[in-house]
CSV table of C-alpha atoms and ligand atoms in Angstrom, one decimal:
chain,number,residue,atom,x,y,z
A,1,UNK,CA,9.7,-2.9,-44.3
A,2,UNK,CA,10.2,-0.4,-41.2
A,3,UNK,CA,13.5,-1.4,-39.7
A,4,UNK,CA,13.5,-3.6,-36.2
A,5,UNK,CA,14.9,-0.5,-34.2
A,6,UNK,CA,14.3,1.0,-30.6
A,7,UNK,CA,13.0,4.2,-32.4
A,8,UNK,CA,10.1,2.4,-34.3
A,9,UNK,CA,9.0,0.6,-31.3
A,10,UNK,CA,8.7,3.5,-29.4
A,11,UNK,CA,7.0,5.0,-32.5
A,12,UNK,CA,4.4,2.2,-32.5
A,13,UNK,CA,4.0,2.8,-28.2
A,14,UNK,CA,3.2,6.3,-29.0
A,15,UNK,CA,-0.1,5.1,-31.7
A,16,UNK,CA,-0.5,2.5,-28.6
A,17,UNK,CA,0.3,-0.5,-30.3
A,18,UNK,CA,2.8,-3.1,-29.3
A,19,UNK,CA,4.7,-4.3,-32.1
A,20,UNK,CA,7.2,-7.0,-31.3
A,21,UNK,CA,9.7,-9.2,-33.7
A,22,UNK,CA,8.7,-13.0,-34.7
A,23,UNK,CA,10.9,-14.9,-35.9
A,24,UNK,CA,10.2,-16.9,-39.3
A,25,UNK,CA,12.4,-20.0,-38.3
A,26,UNK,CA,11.7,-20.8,-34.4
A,27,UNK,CA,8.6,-18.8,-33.8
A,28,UNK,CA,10.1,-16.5,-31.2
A,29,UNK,CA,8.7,-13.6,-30.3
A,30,UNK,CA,11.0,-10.9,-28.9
A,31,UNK,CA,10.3,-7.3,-27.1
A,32,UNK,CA,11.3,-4.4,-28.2
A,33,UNK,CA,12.1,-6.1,-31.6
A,34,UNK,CA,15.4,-6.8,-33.1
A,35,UNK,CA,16.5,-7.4,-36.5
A,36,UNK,CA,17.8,-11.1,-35.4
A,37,UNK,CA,16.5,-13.6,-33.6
A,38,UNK,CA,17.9,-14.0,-30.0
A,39,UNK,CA,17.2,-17.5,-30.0
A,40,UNK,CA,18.3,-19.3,-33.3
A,41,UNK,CA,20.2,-16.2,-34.7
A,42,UNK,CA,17.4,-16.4,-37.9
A,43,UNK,CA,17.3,-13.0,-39.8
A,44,UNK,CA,13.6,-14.2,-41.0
A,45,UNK,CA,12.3,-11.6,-38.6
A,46,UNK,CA,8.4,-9.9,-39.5
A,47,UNK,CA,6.8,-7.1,-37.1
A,48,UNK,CA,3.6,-8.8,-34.9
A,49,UNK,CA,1.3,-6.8,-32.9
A,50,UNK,CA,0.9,-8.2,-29.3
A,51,UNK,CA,-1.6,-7.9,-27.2
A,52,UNK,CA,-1.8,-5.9,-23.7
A,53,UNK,CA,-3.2,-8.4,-21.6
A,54,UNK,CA,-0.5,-10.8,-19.4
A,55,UNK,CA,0.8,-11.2,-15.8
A,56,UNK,CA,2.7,-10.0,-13.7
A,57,UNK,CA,5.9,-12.1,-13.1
A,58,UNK,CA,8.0,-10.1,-10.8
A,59,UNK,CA,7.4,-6.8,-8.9
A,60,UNK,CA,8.7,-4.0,-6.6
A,61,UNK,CA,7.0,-1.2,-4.7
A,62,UNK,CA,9.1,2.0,-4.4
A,63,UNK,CA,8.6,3.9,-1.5
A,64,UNK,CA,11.9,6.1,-2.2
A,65,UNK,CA,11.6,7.3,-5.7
A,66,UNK,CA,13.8,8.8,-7.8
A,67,UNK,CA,13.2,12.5,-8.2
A,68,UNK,CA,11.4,13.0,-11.2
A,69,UNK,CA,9.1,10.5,-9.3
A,70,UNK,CA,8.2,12.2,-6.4
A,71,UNK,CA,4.9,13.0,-7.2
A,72,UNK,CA,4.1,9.5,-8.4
A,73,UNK,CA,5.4,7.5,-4.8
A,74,UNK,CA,4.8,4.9,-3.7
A,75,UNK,CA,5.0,3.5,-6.9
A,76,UNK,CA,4.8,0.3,-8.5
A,77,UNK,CA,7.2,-1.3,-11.0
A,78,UNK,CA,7.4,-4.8,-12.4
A,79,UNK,CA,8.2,-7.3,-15.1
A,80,UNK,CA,5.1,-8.3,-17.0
A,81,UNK,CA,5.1,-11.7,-19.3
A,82,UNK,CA,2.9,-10.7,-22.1
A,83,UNK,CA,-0.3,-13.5,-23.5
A,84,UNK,CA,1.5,-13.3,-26.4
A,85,UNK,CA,4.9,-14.3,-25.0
A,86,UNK,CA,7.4,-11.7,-24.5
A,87,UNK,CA,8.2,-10.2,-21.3
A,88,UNK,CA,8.3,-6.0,-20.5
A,89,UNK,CA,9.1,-3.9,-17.8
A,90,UNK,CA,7.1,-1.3,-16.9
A,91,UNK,CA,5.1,0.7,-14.1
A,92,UNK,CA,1.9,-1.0,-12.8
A,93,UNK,CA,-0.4,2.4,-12.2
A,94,UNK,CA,-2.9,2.6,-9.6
A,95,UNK,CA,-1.0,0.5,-6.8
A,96,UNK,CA,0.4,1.8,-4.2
A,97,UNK,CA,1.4,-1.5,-1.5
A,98,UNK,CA,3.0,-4.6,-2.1
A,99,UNK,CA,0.0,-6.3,-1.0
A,100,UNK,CA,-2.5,-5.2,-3.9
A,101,UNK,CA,-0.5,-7.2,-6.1
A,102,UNK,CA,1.1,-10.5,-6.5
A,103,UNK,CA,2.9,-12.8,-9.1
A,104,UNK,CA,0.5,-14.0,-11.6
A,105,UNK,CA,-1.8,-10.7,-11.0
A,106,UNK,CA,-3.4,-10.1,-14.7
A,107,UNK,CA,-2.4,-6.9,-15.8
A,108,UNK,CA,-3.8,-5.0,-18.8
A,109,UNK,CA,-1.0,-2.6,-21.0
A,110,UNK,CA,-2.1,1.3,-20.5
A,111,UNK,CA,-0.4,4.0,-22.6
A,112,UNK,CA,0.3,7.4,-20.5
A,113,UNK,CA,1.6,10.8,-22.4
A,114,UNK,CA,4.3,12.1,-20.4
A,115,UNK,CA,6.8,14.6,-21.4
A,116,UNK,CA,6.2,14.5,-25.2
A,117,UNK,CA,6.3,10.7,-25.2
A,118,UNK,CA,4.0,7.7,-24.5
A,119,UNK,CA,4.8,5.6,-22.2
A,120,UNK,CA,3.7,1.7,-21.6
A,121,UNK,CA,2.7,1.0,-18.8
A,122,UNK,CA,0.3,-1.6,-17.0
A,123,UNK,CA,-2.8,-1.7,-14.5
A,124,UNK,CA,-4.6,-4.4,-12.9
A,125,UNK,CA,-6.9,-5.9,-15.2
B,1,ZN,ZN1,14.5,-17.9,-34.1
């Protein structure tokens, strides 16, 4: 079985899947993966594709961007709490004020090639 590692997750990004950890004992699902559980220490721990539908939980429009960002500003980032339980961070494309978005928005996971890599990110579903 593929190890629970960083690399592999970002490996499974890239095909646009999001593969997360379950845990065999308690059921929890964590994001990226890890190898043991972060809420009963279990080591009973199986790859589960998630789904790229959830909601936005907390968010934050950037109007000063880092450089490598210029071109992208404003720009939206937030913490999205997957359908499928686990919570990611990523950018919300497509927004560009506060006021298009609010906790509980339903966001849908988008994968962009940047750079040689794939990126997850999230738009307004
Ligand atoms: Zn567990």
């Amino acid at each position: 079985m593929m190890e629970f590692t960083a690399k592999a997750y970002f490996d499974f990004i890239g095909e646009g899947r999001i593969m997360g950890s379950r845990c065999g004992a308690c059921g929890d699902v964590s994001l990226p993966p890890r190898p043991v559980c972060k809420e009963c220490g279990s080591v009973e721990m199986r790859w589960e594709e998630l789904g790229g539908g959830g909601e936005v939980r907390a968010y934050t429009v950037i109007n000063i961007p880092l450089s490598r960002m210029e071109d992208r500003s404003p720009y939206a980032v937030g913490v999205m709490k997957l359908d499928d339980g686990p919570s990611v961070s990523g950018l919300i494309l497509g927004v560009t004020s506060g006021d298009e978005l609010s906790v509980g928005s339903r966001v849908e996971a988008e994968y962009v090639k940047e750079g040689g890599k794939t990126h997850l990110c999230f738009r307004l579903a």
